[in-house]
Short mmCIF file of C-alpha atoms in Angstrom, two decimals:
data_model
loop_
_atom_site.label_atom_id
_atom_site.label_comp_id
_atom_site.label_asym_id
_atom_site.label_seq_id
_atom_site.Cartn_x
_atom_site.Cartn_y
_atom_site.Cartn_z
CA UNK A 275 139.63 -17.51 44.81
CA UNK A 276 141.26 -19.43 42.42
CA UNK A 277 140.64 -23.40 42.09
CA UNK A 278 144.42 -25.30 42.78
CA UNK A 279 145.29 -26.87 39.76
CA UNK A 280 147.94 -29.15 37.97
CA UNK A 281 150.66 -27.71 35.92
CA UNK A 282 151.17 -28.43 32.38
CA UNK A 283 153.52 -31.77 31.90
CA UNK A 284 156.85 -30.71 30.65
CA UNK A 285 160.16 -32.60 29.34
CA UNK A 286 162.17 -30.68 32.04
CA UNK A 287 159.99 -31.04 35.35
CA UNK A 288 161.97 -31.66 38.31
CA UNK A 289 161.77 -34.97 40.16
CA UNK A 290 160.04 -35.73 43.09
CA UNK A 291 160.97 -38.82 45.09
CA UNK A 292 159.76 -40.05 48.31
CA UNK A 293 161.43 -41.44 50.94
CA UNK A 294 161.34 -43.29 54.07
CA UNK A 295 164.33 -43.96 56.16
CA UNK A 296 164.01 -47.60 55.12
CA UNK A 297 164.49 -47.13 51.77
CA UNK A 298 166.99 -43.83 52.16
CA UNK A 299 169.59 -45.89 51.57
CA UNK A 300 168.18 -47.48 48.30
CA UNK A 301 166.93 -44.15 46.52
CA UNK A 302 170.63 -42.10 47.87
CA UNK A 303 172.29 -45.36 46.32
CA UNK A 304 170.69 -44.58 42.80
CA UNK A 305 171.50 -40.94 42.77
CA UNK A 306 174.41 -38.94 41.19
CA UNK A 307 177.35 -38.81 43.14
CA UNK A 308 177.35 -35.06 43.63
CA UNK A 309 173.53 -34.80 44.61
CA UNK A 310 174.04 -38.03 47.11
CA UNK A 311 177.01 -36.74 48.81
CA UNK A 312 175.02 -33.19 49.02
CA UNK A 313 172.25 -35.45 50.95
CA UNK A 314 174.40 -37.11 53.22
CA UNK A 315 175.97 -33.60 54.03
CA UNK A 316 172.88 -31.94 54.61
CA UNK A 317 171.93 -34.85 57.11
CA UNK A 318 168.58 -35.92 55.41
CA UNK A 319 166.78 -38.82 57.45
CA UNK A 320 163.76 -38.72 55.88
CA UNK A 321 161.76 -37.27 58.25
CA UNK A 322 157.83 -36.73 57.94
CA UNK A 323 157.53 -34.00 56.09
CA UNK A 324 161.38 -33.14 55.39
CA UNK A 325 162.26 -31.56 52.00
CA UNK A 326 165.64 -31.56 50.47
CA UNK A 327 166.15 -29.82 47.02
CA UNK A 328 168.98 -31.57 44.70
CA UNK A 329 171.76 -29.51 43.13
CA UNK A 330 173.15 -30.18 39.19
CA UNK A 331 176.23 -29.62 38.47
CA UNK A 332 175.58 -26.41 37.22
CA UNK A 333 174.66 -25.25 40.59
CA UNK A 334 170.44 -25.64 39.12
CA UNK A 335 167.77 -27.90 41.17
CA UNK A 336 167.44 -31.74 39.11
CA UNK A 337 165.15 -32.54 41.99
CA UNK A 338 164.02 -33.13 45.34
CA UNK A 339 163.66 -35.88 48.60
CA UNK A 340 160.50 -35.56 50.45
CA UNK A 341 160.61 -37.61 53.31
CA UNK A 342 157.88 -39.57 54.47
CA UNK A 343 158.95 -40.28 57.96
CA UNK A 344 158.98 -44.33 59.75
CA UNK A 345 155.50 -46.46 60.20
CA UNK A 346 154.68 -44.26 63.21
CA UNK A 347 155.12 -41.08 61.63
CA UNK A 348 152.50 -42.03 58.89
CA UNK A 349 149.87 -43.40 61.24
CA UNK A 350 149.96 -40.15 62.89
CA UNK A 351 149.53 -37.65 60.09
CA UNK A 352 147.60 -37.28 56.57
CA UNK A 353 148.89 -35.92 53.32
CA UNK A 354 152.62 -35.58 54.67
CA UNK A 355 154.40 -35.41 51.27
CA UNK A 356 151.91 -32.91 50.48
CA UNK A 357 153.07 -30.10 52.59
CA UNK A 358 156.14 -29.87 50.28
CA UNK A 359 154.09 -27.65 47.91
CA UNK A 360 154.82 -25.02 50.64
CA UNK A 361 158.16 -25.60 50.92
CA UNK A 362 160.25 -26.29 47.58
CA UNK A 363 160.59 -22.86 45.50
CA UNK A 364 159.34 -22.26 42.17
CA UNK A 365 159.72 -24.97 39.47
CA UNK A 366 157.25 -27.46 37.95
CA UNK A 367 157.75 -31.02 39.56
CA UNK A 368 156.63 -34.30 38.59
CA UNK A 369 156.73 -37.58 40.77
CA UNK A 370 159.47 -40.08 40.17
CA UNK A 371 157.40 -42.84 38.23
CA UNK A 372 158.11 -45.27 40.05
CA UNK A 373 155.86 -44.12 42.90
CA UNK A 374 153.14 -46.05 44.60
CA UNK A 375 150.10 -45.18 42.93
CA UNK A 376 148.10 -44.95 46.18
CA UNK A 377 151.21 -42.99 47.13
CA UNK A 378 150.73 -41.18 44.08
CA UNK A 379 147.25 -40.26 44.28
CA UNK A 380 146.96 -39.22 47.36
CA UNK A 381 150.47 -36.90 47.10
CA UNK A 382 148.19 -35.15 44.13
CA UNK A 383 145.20 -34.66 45.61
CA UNK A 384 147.28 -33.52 48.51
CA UNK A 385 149.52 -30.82 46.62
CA UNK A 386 146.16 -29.24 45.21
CA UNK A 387 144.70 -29.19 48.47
CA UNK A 388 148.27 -27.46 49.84
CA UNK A 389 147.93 -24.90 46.84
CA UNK A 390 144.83 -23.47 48.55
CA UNK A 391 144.87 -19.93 49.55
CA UNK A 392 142.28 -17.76 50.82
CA UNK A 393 143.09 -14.06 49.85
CA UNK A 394 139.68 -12.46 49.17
CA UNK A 395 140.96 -9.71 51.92
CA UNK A 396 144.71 -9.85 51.61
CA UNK A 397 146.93 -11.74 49.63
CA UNK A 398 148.86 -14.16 50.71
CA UNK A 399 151.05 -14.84 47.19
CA UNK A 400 150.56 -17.96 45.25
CA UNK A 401 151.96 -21.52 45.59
CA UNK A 402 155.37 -21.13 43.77
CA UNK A 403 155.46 -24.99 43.17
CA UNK A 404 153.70 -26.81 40.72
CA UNK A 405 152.85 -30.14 39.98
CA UNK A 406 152.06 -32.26 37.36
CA UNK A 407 149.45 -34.86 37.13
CA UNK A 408 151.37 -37.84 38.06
CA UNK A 409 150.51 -40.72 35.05
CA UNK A 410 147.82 -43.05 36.25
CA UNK A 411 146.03 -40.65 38.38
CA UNK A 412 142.43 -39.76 37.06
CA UNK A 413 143.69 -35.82 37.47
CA UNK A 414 140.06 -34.88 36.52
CA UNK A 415 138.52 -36.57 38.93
CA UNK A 416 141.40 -35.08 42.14
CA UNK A 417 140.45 -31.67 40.21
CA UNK A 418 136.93 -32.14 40.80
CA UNK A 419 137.24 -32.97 44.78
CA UNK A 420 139.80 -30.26 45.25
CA UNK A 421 137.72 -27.57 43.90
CA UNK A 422 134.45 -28.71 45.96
CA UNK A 423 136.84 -28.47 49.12
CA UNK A 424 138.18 -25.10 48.15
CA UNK A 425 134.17 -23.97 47.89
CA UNK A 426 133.80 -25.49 51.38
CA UNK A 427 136.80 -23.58 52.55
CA UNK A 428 135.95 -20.11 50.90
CA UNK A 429 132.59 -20.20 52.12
CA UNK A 430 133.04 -21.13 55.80
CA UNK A 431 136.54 -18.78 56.14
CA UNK A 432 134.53 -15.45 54.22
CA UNK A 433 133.14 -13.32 57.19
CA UNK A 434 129.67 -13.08 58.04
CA UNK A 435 129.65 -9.65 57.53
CA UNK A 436 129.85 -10.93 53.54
CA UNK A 437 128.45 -14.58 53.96
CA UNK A 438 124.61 -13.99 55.53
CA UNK A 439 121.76 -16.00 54.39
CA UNK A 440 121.88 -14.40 50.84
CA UNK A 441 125.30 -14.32 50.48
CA UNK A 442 124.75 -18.29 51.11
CA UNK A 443 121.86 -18.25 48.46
CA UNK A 444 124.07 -16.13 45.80
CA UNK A 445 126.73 -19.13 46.18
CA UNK A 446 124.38 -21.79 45.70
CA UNK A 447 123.06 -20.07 43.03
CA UNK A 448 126.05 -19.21 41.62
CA UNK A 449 127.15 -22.96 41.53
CA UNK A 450 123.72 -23.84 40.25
CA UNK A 451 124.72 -22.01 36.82
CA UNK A 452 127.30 -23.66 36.69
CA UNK A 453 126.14 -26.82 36.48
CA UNK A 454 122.66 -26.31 35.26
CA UNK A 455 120.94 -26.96 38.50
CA UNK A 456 117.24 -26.19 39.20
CA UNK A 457 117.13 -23.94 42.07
CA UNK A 458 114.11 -22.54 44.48
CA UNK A 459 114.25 -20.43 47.27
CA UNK A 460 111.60 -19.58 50.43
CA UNK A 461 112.46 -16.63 52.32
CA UNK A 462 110.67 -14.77 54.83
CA UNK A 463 107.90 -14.36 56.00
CA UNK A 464 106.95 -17.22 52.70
CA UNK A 465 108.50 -19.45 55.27
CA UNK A 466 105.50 -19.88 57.05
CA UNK A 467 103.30 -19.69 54.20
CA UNK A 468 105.28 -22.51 53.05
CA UNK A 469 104.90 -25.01 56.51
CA UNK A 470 108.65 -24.13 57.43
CA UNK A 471 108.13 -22.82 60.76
CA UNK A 472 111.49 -23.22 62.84
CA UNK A 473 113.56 -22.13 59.96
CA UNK A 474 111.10 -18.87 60.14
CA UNK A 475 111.46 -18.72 63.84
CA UNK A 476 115.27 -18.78 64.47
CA UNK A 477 115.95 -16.65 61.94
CA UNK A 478 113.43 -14.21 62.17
CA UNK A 479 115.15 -11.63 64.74
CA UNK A 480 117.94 -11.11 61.80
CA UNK A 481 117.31 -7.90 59.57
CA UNK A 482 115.36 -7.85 56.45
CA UNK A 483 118.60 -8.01 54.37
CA UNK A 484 119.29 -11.26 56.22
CA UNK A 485 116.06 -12.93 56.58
CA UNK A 486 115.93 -16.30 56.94
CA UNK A 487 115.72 -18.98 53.58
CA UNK A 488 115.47 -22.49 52.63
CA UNK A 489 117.25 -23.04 49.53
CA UNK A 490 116.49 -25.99 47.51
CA UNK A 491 118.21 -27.32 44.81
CA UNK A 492 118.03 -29.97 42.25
CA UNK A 493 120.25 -31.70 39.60
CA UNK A 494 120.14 -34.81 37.34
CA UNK A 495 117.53 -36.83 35.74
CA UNK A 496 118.27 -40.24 36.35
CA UNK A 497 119.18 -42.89 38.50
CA UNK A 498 118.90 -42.96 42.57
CA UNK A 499 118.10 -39.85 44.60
CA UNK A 500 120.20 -38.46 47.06
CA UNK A 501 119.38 -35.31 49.89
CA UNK A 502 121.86 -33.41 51.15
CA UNK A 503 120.97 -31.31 53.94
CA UNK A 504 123.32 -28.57 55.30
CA UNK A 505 122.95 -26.32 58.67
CA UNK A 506 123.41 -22.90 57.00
CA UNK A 507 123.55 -20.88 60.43
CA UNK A 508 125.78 -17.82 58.76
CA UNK A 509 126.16 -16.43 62.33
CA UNK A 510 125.47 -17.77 65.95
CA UNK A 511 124.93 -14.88 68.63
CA UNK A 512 123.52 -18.04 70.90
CA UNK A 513 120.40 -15.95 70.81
CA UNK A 514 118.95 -14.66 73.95
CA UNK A 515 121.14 -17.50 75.77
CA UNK A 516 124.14 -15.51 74.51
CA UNK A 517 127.86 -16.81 74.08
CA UNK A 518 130.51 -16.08 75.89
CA UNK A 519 132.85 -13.95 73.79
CA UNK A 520 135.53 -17.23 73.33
CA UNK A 521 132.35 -19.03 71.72
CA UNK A 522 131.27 -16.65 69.54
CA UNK A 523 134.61 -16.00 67.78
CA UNK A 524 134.13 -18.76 65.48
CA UNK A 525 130.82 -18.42 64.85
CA UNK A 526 131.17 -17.55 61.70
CA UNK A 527 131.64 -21.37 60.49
CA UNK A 528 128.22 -22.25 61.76
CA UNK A 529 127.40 -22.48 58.13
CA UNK A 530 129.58 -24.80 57.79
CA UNK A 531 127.28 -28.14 57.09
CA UNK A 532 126.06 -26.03 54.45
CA UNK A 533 129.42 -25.22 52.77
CA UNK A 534 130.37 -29.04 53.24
CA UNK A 535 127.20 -30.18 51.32
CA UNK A 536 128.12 -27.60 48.42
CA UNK A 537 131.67 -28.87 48.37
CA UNK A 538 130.16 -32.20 48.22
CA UNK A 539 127.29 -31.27 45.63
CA UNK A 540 129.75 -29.78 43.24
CA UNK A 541 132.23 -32.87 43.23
CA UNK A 542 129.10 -35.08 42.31
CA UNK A 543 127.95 -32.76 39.44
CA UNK A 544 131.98 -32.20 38.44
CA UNK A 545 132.14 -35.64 37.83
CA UNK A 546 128.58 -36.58 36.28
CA UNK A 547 127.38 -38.90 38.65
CA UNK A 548 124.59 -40.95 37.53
CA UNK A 549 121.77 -39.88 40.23
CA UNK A 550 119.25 -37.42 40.97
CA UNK A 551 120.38 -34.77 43.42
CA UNK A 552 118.70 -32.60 46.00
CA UNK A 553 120.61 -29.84 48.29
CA UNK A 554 118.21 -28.64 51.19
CA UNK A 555 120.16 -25.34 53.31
CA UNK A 556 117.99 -23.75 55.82
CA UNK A 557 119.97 -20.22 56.00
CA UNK A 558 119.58 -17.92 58.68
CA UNK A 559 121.30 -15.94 61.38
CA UNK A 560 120.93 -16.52 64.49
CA UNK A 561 120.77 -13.19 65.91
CA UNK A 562 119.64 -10.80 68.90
CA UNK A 563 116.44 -8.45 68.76
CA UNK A 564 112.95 -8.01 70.38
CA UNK A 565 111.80 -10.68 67.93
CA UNK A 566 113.85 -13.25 69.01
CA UNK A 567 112.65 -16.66 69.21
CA UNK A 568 112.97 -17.29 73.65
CA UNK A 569 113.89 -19.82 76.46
CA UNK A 570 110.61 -21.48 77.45
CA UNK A 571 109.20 -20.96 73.64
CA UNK A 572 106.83 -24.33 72.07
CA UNK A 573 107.71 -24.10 68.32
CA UNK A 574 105.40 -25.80 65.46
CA UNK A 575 107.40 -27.91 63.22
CA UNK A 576 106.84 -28.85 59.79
CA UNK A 577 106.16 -32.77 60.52
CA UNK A 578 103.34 -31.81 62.82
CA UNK A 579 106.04 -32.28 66.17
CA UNK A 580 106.28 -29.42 68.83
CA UNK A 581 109.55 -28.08 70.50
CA UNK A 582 110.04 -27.05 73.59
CA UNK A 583 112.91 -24.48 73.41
CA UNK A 584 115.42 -24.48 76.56
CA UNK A 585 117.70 -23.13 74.92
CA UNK A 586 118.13 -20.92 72.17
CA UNK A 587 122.37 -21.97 71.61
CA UNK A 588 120.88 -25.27 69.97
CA UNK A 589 119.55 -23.51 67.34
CA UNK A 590 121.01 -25.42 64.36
CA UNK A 591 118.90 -28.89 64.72
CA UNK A 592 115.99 -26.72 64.80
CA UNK A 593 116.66 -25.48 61.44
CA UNK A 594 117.92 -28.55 59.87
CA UNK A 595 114.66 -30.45 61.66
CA UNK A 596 112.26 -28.61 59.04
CA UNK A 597 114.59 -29.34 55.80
CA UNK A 598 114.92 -32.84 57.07
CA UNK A 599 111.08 -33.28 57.21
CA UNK A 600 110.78 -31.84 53.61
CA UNK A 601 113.12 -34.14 52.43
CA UNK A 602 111.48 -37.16 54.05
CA UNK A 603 108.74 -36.69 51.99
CA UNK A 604 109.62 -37.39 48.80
CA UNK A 605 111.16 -40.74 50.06
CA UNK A 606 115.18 -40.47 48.79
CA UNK A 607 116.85 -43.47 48.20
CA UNK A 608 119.74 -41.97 51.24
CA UNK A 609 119.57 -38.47 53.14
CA UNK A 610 122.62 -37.07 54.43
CA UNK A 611 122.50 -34.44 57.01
CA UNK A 612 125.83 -32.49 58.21
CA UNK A 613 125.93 -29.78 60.42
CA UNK A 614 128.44 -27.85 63.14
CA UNK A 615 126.29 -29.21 65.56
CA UNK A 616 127.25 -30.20 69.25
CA UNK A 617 130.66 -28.81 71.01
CA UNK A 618 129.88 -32.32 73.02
CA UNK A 619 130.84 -34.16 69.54
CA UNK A 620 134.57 -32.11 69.66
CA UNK A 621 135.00 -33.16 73.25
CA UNK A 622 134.30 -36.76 72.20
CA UNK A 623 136.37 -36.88 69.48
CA UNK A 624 138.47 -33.29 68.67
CA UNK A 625 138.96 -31.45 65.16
CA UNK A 626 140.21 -34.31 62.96
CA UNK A 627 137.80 -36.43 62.99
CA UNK A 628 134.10 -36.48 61.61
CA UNK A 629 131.33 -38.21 63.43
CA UNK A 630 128.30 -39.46 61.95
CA UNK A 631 125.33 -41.46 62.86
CA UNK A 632 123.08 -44.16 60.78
CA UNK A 633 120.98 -46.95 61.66
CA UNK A 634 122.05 -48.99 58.76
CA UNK A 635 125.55 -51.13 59.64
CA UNK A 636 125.92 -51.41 55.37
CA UNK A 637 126.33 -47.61 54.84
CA UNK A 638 128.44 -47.24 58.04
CA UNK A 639 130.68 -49.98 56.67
CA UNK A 640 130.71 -48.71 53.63
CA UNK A 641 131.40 -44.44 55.02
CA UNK A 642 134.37 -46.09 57.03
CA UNK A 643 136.67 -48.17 53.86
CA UNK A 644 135.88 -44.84 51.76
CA UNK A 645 137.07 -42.77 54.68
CA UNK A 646 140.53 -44.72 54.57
CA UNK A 647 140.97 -45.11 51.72
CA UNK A 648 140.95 -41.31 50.89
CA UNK A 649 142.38 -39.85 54.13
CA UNK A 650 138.94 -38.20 55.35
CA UNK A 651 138.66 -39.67 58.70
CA UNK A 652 134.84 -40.66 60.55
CA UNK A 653 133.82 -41.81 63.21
CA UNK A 654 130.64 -43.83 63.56
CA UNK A 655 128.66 -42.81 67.22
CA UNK A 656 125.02 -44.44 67.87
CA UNK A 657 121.58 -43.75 67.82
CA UNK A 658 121.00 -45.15 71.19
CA UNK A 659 117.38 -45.43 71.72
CA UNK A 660 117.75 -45.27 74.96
CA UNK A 661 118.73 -42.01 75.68
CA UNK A 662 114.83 -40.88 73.45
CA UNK A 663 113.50 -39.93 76.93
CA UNK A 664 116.03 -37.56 77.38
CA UNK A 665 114.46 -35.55 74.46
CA UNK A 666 110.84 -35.74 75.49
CA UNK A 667 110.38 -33.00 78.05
CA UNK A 668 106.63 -33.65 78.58
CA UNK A 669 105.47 -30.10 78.30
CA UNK A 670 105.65 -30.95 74.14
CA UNK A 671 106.87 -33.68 72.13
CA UNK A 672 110.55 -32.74 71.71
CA UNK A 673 112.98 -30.55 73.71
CA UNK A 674 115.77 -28.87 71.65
CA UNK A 675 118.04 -28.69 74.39
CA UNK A 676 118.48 -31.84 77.29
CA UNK A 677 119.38 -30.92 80.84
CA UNK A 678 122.10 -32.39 82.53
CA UNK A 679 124.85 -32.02 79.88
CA UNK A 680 125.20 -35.84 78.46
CA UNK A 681 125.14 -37.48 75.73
CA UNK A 682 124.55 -33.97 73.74
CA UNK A 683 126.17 -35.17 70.40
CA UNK A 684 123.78 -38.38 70.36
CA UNK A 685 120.56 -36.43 71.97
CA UNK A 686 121.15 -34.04 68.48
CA UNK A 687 121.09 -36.57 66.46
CA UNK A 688 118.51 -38.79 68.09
CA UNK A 689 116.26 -35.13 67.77
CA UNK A 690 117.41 -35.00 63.92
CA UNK A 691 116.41 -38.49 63.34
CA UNK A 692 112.86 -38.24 64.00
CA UNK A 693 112.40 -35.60 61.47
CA UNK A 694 114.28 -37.79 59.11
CA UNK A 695 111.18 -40.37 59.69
CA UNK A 696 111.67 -43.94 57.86
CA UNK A 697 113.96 -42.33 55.38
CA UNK A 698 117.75 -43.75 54.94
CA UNK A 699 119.67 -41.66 56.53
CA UNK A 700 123.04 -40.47 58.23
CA UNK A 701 124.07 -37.56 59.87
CA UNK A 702 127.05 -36.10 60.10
CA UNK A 703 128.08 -33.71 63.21
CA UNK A 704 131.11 -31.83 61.89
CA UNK A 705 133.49 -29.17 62.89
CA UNK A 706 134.13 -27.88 59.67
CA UNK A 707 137.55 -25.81 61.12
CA UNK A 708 141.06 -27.04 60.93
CA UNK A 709 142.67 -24.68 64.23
CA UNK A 710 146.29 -25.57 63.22
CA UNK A 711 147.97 -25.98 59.81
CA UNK A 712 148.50 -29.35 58.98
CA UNK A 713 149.61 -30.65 55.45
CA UNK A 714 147.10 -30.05 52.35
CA UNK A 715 144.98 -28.02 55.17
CA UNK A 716 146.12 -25.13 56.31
CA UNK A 717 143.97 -23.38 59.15
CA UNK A 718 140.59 -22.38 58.57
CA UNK A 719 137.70 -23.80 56.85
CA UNK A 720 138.08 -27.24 55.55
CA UNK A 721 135.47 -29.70 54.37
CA UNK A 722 134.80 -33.18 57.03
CA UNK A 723 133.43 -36.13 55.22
CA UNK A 724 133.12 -34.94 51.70
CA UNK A 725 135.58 -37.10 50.44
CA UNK A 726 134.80 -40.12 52.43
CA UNK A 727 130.95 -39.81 50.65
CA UNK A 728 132.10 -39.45 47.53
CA UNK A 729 134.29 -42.43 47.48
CA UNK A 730 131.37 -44.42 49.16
CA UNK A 731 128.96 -43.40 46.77
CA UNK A 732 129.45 -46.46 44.39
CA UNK A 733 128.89 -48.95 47.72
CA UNK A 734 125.69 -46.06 49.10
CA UNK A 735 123.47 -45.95 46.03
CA UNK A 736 125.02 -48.97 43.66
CA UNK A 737 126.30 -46.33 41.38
CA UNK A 738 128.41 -48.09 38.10
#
């Protein structure tokens, strides 16, 4: 699909200017007399979200009033001048100058992420309004983030039936070229040749055609290394504990830690970063056959622990447990897990919001400023030692799947984090689907956290 983009500047761009109902007054007061009577008549309040298109005397558009809506308004929604890239009709506009330049960036970063469309299947017309680059902005830079989180959203809204494990490994490899990435990949029945065992055994029911992988790739030469390690779980049956037909509808986004660590990947390599980058995605379906991995199985790992498997739904840290010991080894300087983990981390905290664990108050510090200052909201949750025994069944060293129902968001993570070892690291348990349209997301995939890491990198790995 095509990457949103900024239109061309031009002399005769119409304005953009937004308002609050504080300042209505003000901006109406500074208007032509024609175009502020026509706002007056058509009762604009400045609303969140409210867009009101500007007549010239020749019966053209000069401009338009977005409205921005009171204090309350703003706390309680993201982007909201954003959404007018849906609403004005065609034209090129450019924001008044005098905007905030927070207001300004964000509006920007916004309208590209409004221009997205997914329309692989059916199309679904392109954004008639265009913006350009507002002066100040580092427009290279919002290009770079907005075309990671388009990648996140093609890949987690394309249908398994054309996103299985190699599908996956064709898009990694794909962005790879791009970027001229080093890329490996262990499939199969090499799996177990090459100590990955639970990635082998989930996936291993799938066909041939979608046999299970670990793809692992690498970019840059210099400076601190970073892991990024994404649940790539193209489909989720449940396995032999099989879904209920409302649970497996959405299934099809169980890849989507892997899309977000793509998105993520290609916004660092976009923009040149100065480290050494690693992307771990343990692919694989999760499907039904004679084969199938079972309730009651004791898995080897690759760090040496065994798994008692109660139940084969709680697949995903399974796969992510084997990727996370590979990437332990080589000591990074951070390792960032994210995965659609736990439907116990969407009771605790819904859609919007992204929680992720870490041991180290710094980074979390450090997730939560970036996270506000770009409009990618997180949440930190614990790893509370405490609840350890809950994920020692006895029978082996680890159970993949607690009794009882608790605490399953932090009994995940607590399971991920001793595969992670003494590495740095921080794991993100994501939902990686926005289920109504909201400004600069409209429903579907979207990327959780991305952003927020990006902007935190700086503060993460004392990147210049």
């Amino acid at each position: 699909m095509p990457t949103p983009d900024f239109a061309a500047p031009r002399a005769d761009a119409l304005t953009l200017r937004l308002v609050t109902p504080k300042d209505l007054d003000t901006v109406l007061s500074g208007l032509p007399d024609a175009a502020r009577a026509w706002a007056r008549a058509q009762g604009f309040k400045a609303g969140a979200g409210a867009v009101l298109t500007l007549p010239d005397p020749q019966g053209g558009l000069t401009g338009a009033l977005i409205g921005l809506g009171d204090d309350m308004a703003r706390a309680r929604g993201r982007f909201i001048a954003a959404g007018a890239a849906s609403k004005l009709p065609e034209g090129t506009y450019a924001l008044d100058p005098a905007t905030d330049p927070d207001l300004a960036r964000e509006t920007a970063l916004g309208w590209l992420m409004e221009s997205y469309r997914f329309d692989r299947y059916a199309s679904q017309g392109a954004a008639r309004a265009e913006l350009v680059a507002p002066d100040g902005v580092d427009a290279d830079r919002l290009r770079a983030i907005a075309a990671g989180e388009a990648l996140t959203r093609d890949l987690i809204n394309t249908p398994a039936s054309d996103m299985g494990p190699a599908d996956l490994e064709a898009a990694a490899a794909e962005l790879a070229a791009q970027f001229g990435a080093r890329m490996a990949v262990t499939t199969g029945e090499h799996l177990l040749e090459g100590n990955l065992p639970l990635i082998h055994a989930v996936g291993r029911a799938a066909t041939p055609a979608r046999a299970p992988r670990l793809i692992d790739m690498r970019w840059g030469e210099s400076g601190p290394t970073l892991t990024l390690v994404g649940k790539g779980v193209c489909f989720d049956t449940g396995g032999l504990n099989l879904k209920p037909c409302s649970s497996m509808g959405l299934m099809k986004k169980d890849m989507g830690g892997a899309a977000t660590v793509l998105g993520l990947a290609q916004m660092i390599m976009a923009l040149g970063l100065k480290l050494r980058l690693r992307v771990l995605i343990p692919a694989v379906e999760n499907a039904v056959s004679a084969d199938a991995f079972r309730p009651g199985d004791i898995l080897a790992s690759r760090k040496g622990l065994s798994v008692e498997v109660n139940n084969t739904d709680a697949e995903g840290r399974l796969v992510l447990a084997d990727a996370l010991a590979m990437g332990a080894e080589e000591n990074p300087d951070l390792m960032i897990s994210m995965a659609t983990l736990t439907g116990a981390a969407r009771v605790a905290v819904g859609p919007d919001l992204a929680p992720f664990y870490t041991d180290a108050d710094d980074d979390a510090a450090a997730i939560s400023r970036a996270a506000a200052r770009v409009a990618d909201p997180v949440w930190r949750m614990p790893f509370y030692a405490p609840y350890e025994p809950m994920i020692e069944p006895g029978i082996a060293d680890l159970d993949n799947a607690p009794s009882g129902g608790m605490a399953g968001s932090i009994t995940a993570a607590l399971f991920l984090r001793r595969f992670a070892g003494e590495t740095r690291y921080a794991h993100f348990d994501i939902y990686g689907w926005n289920p109504k349209p909201a400004s600069a997301r409209p429903k579907g995939g979207v990327g959780m956290g991305a952003r927020a890491l990006l902007d935190a990198m700086p503060d993460l790995l004392g990147l210049e």
